PDB file of C-alpha atoms in Angstrom:
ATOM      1  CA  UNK A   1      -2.739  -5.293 -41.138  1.00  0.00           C
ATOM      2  CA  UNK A   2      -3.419  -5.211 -37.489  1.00  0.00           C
ATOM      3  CA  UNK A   3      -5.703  -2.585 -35.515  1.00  0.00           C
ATOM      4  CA  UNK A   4      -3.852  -1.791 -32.070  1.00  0.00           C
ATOM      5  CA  UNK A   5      -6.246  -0.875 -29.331  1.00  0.00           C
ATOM      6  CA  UNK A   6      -4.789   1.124 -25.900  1.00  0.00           C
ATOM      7  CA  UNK A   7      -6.910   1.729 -23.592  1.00  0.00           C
ATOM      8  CA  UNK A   8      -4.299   2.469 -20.304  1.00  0.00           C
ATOM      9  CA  UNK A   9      -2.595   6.079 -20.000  1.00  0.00           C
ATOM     10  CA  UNK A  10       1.037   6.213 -21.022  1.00  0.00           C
ATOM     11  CA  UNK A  11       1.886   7.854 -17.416  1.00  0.00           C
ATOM     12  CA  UNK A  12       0.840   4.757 -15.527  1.00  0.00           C
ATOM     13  CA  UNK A  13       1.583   1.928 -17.972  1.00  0.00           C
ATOM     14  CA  UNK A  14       3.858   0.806 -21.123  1.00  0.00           C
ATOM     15  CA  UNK A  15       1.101  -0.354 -23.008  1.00  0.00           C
ATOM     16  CA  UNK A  16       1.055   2.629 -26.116  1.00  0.00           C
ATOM     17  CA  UNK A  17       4.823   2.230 -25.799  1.00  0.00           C
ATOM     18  CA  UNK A  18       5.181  -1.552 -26.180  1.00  0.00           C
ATOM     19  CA  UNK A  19       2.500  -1.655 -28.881  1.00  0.00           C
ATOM     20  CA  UNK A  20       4.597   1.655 -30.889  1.00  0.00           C
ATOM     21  CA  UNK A  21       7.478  -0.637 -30.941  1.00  0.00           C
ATOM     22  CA  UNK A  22       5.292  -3.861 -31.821  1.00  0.00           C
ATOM     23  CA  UNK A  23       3.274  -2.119 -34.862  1.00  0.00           C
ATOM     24  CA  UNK A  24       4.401  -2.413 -38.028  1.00  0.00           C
ATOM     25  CA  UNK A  25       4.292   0.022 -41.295  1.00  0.00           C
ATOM     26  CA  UNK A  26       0.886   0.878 -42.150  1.00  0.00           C
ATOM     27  CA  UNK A  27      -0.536  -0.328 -38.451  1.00  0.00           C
ATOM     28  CA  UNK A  28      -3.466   1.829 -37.200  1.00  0.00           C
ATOM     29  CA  UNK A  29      -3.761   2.345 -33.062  1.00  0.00           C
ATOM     30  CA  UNK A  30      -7.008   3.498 -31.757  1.00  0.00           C
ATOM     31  CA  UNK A  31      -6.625   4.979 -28.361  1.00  0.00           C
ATOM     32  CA  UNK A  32      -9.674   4.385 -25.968  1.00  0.00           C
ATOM     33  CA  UNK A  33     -10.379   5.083 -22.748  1.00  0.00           C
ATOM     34  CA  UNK A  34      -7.626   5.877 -20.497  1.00  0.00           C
ATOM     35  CA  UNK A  35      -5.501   5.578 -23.643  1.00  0.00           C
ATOM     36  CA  UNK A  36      -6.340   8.497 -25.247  1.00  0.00           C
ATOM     37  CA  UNK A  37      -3.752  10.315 -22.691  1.00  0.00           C
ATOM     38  CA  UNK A  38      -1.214   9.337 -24.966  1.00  0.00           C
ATOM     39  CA  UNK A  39      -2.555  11.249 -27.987  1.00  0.00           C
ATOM     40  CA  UNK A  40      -2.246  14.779 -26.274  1.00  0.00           C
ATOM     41  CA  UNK A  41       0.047  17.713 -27.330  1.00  0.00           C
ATOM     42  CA  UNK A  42       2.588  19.418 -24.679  1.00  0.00           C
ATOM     43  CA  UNK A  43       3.035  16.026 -22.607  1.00  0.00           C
ATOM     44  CA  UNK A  44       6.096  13.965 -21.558  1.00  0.00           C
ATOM     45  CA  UNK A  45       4.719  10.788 -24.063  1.00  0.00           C
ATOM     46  CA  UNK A  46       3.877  13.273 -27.117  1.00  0.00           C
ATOM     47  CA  UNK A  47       7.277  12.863 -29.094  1.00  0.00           C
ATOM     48  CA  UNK A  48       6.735   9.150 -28.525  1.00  0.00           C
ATOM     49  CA  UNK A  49       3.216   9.556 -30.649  1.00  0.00           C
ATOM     50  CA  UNK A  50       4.632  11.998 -32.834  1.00  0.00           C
ATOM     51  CA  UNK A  51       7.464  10.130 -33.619  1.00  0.00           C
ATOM     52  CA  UNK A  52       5.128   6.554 -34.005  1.00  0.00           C
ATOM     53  CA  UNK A  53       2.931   8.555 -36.569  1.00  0.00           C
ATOM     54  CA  UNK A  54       6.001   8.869 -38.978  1.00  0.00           C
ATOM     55  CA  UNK A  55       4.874   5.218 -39.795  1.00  0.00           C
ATOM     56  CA  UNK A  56       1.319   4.515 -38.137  1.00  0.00           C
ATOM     57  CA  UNK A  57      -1.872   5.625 -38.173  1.00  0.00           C
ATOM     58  CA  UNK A  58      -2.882   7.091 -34.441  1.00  0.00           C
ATOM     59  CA  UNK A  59      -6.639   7.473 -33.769  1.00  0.00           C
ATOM     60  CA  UNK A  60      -8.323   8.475 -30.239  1.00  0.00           C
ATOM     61  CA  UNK A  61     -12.023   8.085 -29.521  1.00  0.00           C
ATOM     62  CA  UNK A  62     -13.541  11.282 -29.669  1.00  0.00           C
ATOM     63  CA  UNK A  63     -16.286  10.457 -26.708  1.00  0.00           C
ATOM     64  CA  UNK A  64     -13.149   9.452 -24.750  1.00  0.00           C
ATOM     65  CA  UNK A  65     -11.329  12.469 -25.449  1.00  0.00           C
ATOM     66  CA  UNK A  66     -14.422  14.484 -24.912  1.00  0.00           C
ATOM     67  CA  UNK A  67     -15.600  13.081 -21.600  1.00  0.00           C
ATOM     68  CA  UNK A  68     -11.469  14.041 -19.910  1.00  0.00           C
ATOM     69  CA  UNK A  69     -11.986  17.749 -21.211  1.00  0.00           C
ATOM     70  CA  UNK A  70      -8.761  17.075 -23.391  1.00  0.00           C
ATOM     71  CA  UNK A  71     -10.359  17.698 -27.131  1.00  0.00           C
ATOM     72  CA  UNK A  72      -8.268  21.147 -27.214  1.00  0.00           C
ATOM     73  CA  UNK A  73      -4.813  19.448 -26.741  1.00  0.00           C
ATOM     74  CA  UNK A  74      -4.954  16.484 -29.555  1.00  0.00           C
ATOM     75  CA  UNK A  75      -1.897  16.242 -31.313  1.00  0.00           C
ATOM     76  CA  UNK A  76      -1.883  17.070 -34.710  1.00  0.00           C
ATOM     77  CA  UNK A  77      -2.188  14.069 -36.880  1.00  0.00           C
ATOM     78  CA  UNK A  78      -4.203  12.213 -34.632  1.00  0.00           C
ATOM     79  CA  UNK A  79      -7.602  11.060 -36.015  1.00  0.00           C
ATOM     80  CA  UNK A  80     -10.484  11.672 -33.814  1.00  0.00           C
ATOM     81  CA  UNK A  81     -13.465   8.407 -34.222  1.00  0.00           C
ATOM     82  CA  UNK A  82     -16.749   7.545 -33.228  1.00  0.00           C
ATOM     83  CA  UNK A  83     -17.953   4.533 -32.249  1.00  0.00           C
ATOM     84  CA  UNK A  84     -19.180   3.598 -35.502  1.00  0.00           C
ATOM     85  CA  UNK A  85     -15.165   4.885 -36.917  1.00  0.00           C
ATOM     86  CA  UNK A  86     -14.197   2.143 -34.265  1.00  0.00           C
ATOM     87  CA  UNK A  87     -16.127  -0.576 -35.490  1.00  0.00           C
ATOM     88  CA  UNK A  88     -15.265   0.618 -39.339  1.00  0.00           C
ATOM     89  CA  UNK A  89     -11.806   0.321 -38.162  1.00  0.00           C
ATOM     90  CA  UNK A  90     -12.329  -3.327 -36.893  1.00  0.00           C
ATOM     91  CA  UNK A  91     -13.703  -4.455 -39.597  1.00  0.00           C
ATOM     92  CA  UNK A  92     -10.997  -2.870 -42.163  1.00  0.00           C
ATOM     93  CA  UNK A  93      -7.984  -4.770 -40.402  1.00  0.00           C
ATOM     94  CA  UNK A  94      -7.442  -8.387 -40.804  1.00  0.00           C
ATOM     95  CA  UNK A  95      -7.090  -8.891 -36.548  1.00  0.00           C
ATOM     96  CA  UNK A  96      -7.506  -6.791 -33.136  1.00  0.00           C
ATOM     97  CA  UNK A  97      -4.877  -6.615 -30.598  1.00  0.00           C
ATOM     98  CA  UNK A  98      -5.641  -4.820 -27.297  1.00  0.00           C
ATOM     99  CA  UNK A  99      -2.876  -3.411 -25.541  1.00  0.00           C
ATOM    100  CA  UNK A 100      -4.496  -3.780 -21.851  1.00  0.00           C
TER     101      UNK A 100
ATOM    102  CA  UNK B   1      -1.066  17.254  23.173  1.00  0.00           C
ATOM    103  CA  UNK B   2      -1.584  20.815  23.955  1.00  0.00           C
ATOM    104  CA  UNK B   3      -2.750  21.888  20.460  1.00  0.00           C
ATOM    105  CA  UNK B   4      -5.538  19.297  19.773  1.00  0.00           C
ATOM    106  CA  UNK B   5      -8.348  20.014  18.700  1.00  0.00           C
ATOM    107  CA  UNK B   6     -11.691  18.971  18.875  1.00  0.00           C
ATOM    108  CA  UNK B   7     -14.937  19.203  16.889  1.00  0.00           C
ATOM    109  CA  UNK B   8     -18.310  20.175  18.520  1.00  0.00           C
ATOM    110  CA  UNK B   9     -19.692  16.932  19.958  1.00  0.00           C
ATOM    111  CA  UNK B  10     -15.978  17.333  21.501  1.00  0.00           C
ATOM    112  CA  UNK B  11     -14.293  14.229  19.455  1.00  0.00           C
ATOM    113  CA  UNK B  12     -10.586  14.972  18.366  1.00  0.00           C
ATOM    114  CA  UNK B  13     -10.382  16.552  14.960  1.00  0.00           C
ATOM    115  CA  UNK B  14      -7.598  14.442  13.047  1.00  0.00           C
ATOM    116  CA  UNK B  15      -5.674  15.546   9.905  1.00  0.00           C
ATOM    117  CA  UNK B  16      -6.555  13.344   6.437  1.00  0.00           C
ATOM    118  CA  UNK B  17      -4.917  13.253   3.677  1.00  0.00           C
ATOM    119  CA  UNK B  18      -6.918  12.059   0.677  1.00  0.00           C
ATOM    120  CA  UNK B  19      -4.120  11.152  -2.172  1.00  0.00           C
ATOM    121  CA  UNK B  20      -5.465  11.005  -5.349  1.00  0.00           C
ATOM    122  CA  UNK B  21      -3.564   8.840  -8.489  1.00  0.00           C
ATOM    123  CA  UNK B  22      -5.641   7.842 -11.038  1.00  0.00           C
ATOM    124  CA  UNK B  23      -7.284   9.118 -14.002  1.00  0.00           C
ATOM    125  CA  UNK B  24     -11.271   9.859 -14.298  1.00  0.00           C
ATOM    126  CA  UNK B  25     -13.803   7.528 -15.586  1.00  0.00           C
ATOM    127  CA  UNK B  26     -11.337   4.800 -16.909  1.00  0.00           C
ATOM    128  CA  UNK B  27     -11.275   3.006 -13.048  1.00  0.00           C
ATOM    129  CA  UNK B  28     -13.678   4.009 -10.544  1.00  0.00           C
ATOM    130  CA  UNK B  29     -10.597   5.109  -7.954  1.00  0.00           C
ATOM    131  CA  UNK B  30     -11.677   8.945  -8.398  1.00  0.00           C
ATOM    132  CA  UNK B  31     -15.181   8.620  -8.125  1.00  0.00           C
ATOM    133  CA  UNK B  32     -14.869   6.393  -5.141  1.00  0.00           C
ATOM    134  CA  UNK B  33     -12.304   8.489  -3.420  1.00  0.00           C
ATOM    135  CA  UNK B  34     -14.664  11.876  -3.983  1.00  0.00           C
ATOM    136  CA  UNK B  35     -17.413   9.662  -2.342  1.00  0.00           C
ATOM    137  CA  UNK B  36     -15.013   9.030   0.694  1.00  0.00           C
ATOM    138  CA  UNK B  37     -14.137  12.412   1.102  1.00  0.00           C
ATOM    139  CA  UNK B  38     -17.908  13.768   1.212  1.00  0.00           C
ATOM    140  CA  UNK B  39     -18.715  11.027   3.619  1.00  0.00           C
ATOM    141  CA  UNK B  40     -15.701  12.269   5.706  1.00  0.00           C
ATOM    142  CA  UNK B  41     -16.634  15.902   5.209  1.00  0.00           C
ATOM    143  CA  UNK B  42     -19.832  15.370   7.887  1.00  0.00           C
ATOM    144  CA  UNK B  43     -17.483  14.060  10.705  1.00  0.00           C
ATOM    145  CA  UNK B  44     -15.452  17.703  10.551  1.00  0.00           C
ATOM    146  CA  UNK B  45     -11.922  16.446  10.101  1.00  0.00           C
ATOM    147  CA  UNK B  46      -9.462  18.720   8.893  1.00  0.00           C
ATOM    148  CA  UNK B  47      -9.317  17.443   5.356  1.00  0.00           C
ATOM    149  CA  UNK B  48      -6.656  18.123   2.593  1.00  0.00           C
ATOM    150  CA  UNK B  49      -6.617  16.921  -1.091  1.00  0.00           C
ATOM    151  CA  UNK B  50      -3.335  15.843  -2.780  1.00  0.00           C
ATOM    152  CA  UNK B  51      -3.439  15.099  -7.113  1.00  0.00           C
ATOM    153  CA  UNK B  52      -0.454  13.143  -8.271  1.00  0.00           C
ATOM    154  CA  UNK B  53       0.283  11.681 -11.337  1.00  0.00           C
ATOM    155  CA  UNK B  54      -2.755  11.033 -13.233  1.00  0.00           C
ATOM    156  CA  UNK B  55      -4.898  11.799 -10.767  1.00  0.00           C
ATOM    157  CA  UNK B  56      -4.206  15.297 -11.876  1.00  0.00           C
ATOM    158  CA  UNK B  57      -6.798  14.539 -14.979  1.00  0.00           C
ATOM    159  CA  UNK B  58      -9.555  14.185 -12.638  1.00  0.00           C
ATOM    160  CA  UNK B  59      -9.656  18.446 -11.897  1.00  0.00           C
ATOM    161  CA  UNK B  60      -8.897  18.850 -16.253  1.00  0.00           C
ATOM    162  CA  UNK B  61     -11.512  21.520 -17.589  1.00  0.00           C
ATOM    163  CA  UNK B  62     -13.947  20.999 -19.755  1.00  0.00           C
ATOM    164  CA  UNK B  63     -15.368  17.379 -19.232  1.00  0.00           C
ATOM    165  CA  UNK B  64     -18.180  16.122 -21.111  1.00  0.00           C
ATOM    166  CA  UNK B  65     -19.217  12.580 -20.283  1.00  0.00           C
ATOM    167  CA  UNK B  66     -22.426  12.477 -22.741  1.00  0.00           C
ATOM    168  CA  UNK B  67     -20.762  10.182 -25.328  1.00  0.00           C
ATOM    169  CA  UNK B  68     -19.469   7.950 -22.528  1.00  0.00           C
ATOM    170  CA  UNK B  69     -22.669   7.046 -20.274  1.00  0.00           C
ATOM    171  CA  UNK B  70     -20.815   8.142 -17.006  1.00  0.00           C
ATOM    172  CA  UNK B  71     -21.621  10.671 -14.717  1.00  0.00           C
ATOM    173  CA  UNK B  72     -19.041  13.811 -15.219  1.00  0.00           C
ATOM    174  CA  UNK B  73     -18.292  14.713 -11.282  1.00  0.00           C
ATOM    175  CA  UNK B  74     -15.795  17.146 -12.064  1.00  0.00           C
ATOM    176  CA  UNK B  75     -17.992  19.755 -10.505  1.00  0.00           C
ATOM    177  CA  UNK B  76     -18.151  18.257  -7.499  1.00  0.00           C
ATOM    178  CA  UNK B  77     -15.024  19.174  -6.702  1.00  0.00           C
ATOM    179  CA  UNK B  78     -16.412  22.940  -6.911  1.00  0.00           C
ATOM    180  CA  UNK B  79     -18.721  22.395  -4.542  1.00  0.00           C
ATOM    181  CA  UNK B  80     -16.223  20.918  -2.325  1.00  0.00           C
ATOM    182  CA  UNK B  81     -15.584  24.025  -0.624  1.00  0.00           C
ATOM    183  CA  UNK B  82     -19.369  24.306   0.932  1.00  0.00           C
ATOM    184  CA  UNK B  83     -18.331  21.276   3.130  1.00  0.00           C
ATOM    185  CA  UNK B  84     -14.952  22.856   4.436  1.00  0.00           C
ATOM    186  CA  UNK B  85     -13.031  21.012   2.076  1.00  0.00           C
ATOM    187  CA  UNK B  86     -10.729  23.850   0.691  1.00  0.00           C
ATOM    188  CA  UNK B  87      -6.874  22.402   0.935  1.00  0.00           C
ATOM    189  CA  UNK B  88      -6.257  21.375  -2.199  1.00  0.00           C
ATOM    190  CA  UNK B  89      -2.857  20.288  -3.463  1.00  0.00           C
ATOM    191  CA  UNK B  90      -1.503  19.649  -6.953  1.00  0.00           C
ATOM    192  CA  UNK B  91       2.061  18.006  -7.736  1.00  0.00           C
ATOM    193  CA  UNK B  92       4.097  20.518  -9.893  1.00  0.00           C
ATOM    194  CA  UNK B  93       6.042  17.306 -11.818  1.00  0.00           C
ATOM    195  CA  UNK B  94       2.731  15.498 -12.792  1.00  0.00           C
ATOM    196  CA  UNK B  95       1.446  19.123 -13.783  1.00  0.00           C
ATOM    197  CA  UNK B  96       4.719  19.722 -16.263  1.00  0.00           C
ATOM    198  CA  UNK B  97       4.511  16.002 -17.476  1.00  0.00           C
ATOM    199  CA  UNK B  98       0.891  16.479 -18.681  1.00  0.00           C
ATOM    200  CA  UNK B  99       1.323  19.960 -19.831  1.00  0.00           C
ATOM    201  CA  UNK B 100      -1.146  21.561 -17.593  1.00  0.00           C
ATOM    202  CA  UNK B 101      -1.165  24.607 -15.523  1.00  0.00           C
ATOM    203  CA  UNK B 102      -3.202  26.037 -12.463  1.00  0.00           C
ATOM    204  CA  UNK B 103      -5.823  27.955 -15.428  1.00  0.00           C
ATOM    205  CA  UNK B 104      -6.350  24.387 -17.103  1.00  0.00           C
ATOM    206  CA  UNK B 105      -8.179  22.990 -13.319  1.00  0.00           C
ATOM    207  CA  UNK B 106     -11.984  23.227 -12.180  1.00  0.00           C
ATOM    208  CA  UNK B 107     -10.521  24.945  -8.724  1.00  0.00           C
ATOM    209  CA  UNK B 108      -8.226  26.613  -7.028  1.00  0.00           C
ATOM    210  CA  UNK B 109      -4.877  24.823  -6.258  1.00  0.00           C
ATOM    211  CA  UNK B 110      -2.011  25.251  -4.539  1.00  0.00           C
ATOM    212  CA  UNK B 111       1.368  24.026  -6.584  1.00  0.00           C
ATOM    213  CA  UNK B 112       3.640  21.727  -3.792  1.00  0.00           C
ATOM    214  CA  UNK B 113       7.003  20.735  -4.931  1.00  0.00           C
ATOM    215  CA  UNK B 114       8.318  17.251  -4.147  1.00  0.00           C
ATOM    216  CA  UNK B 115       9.995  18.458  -0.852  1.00  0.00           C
ATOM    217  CA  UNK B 116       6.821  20.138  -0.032  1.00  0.00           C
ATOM    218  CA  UNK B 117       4.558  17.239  -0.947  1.00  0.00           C
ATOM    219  CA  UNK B 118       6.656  14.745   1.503  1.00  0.00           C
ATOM    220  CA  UNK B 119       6.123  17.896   4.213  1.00  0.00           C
ATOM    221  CA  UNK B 120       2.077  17.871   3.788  1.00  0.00           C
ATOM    222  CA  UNK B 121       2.253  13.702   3.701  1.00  0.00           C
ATOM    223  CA  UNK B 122       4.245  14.047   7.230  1.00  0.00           C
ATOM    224  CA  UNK B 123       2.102  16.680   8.835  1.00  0.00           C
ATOM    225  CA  UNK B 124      -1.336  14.286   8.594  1.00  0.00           C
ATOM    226  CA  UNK B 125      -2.719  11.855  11.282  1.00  0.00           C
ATOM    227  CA  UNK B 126      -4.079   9.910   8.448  1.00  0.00           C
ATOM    228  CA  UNK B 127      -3.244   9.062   4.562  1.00  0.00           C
ATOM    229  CA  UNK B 128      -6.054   7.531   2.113  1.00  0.00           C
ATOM    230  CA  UNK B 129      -4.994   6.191  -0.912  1.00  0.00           C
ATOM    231  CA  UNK B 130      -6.674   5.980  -4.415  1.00  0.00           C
TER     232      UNK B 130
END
């Protein structure tokens, strides 16, 4: 199984939406950097998450989140990681794919 | 021009526009542009501050940059006002599209609607973009 990485916001770019519609069943998606815009509550692009976690696994970086003040609006569901969660995660899925 | 003004060394005081698009910490636009405008702020040009779009995230509460290695520089745009840098705008559709209100900024904002946010663009001498 593949570990999606999205490190643009979903405002600016299609990147969490193109890789939604290219993960399959079971995927995980780790949202870093920028990308960890798309895993907020109360925004335009949180149905599209909420819907996606019906059938993936979303995480966000937690040092991300923390450093854009946004740790209070995390949509429920999404798993917050370390760095050491991220490399765990790497090394649990067969391949990476980065979703620049 | 009847109304123009000038600053003390008797130079014409121009209107800029600083636009501001792009998220914090994830490209250096914001940082960069928050350098311009304190180097601007010693000429004493009548400065305004628009946040579109993502550049709304820059002015988010509550940043805490430990865990990245970056300087957090939100409060610099606190301390903004001490150089006479005090117009600052916010567009209301990037505010409802991120969920955020005037409460959830570091400062004071005023809320422009489209039609408002075309006026302040038309009213400056100068527009910089980041």
């Amino acid at each position: 199984m593949i570990l999606h990485t999205v490190n643009k916001s979903p405002f600016e770019k299609n990147s969490l939406e193109r890789c939604i519609e290219s993960a399959k069943d079971g995927a995980a998606i780790l949202l870093i950097e920028d990308g960890v815009y798309g895993a907020l509550n109360n925004t335009a692009y949180s149905d599209m998450a909420q819907n996606a976690m019906k059938t993936v696994k979303i995480y966000a970086l937690a040092p991300d989140v923390q450093a854009r003040g946004v740790g209070d609006r995390v949509l429920d569901g999404v798993e917050l990681v370390d760095y050491n969660g991220f490399v765990d995660l790497a090394e649990s899925h067969s391949k990476v794919q980065a979703w620049l | 021009m009847t109304d123009e003004m000038y600053d003390e060394e008797g130079g014409p005081v121009k209107k800029f526009l600083y636009l501001n698009r792009k998220a914090p910490y994830g490209t250096i636009y914001a940082l960069e542009s928050l350098e311009v405008v304190l180097i601007g702020a010693a000429f004493e040009q009548d400065v305004s501050l628009l946040f579109m779009d993502d550049g709304i995230f820059q002015l988010k509460k509550g940043q805490d940059t430990k865990g990245i290695g970056m300087k957090n520089f939100s409060p610099t745009y606190r301390a903004l006002e001490m150089y006479d840098v005090e117009k600052l705008y916010v567009d209301k559709k990037s505010m409802d599209e991120r969920g955020l209100s005037a409460d959830d900024l570091v400062v004071p904002v005023e809320i422009l609607d489209a039609a408002q946010v075309a006026d302040l663009m038309e009213d400056q001498d100068v527009i910089l973009s980041f």
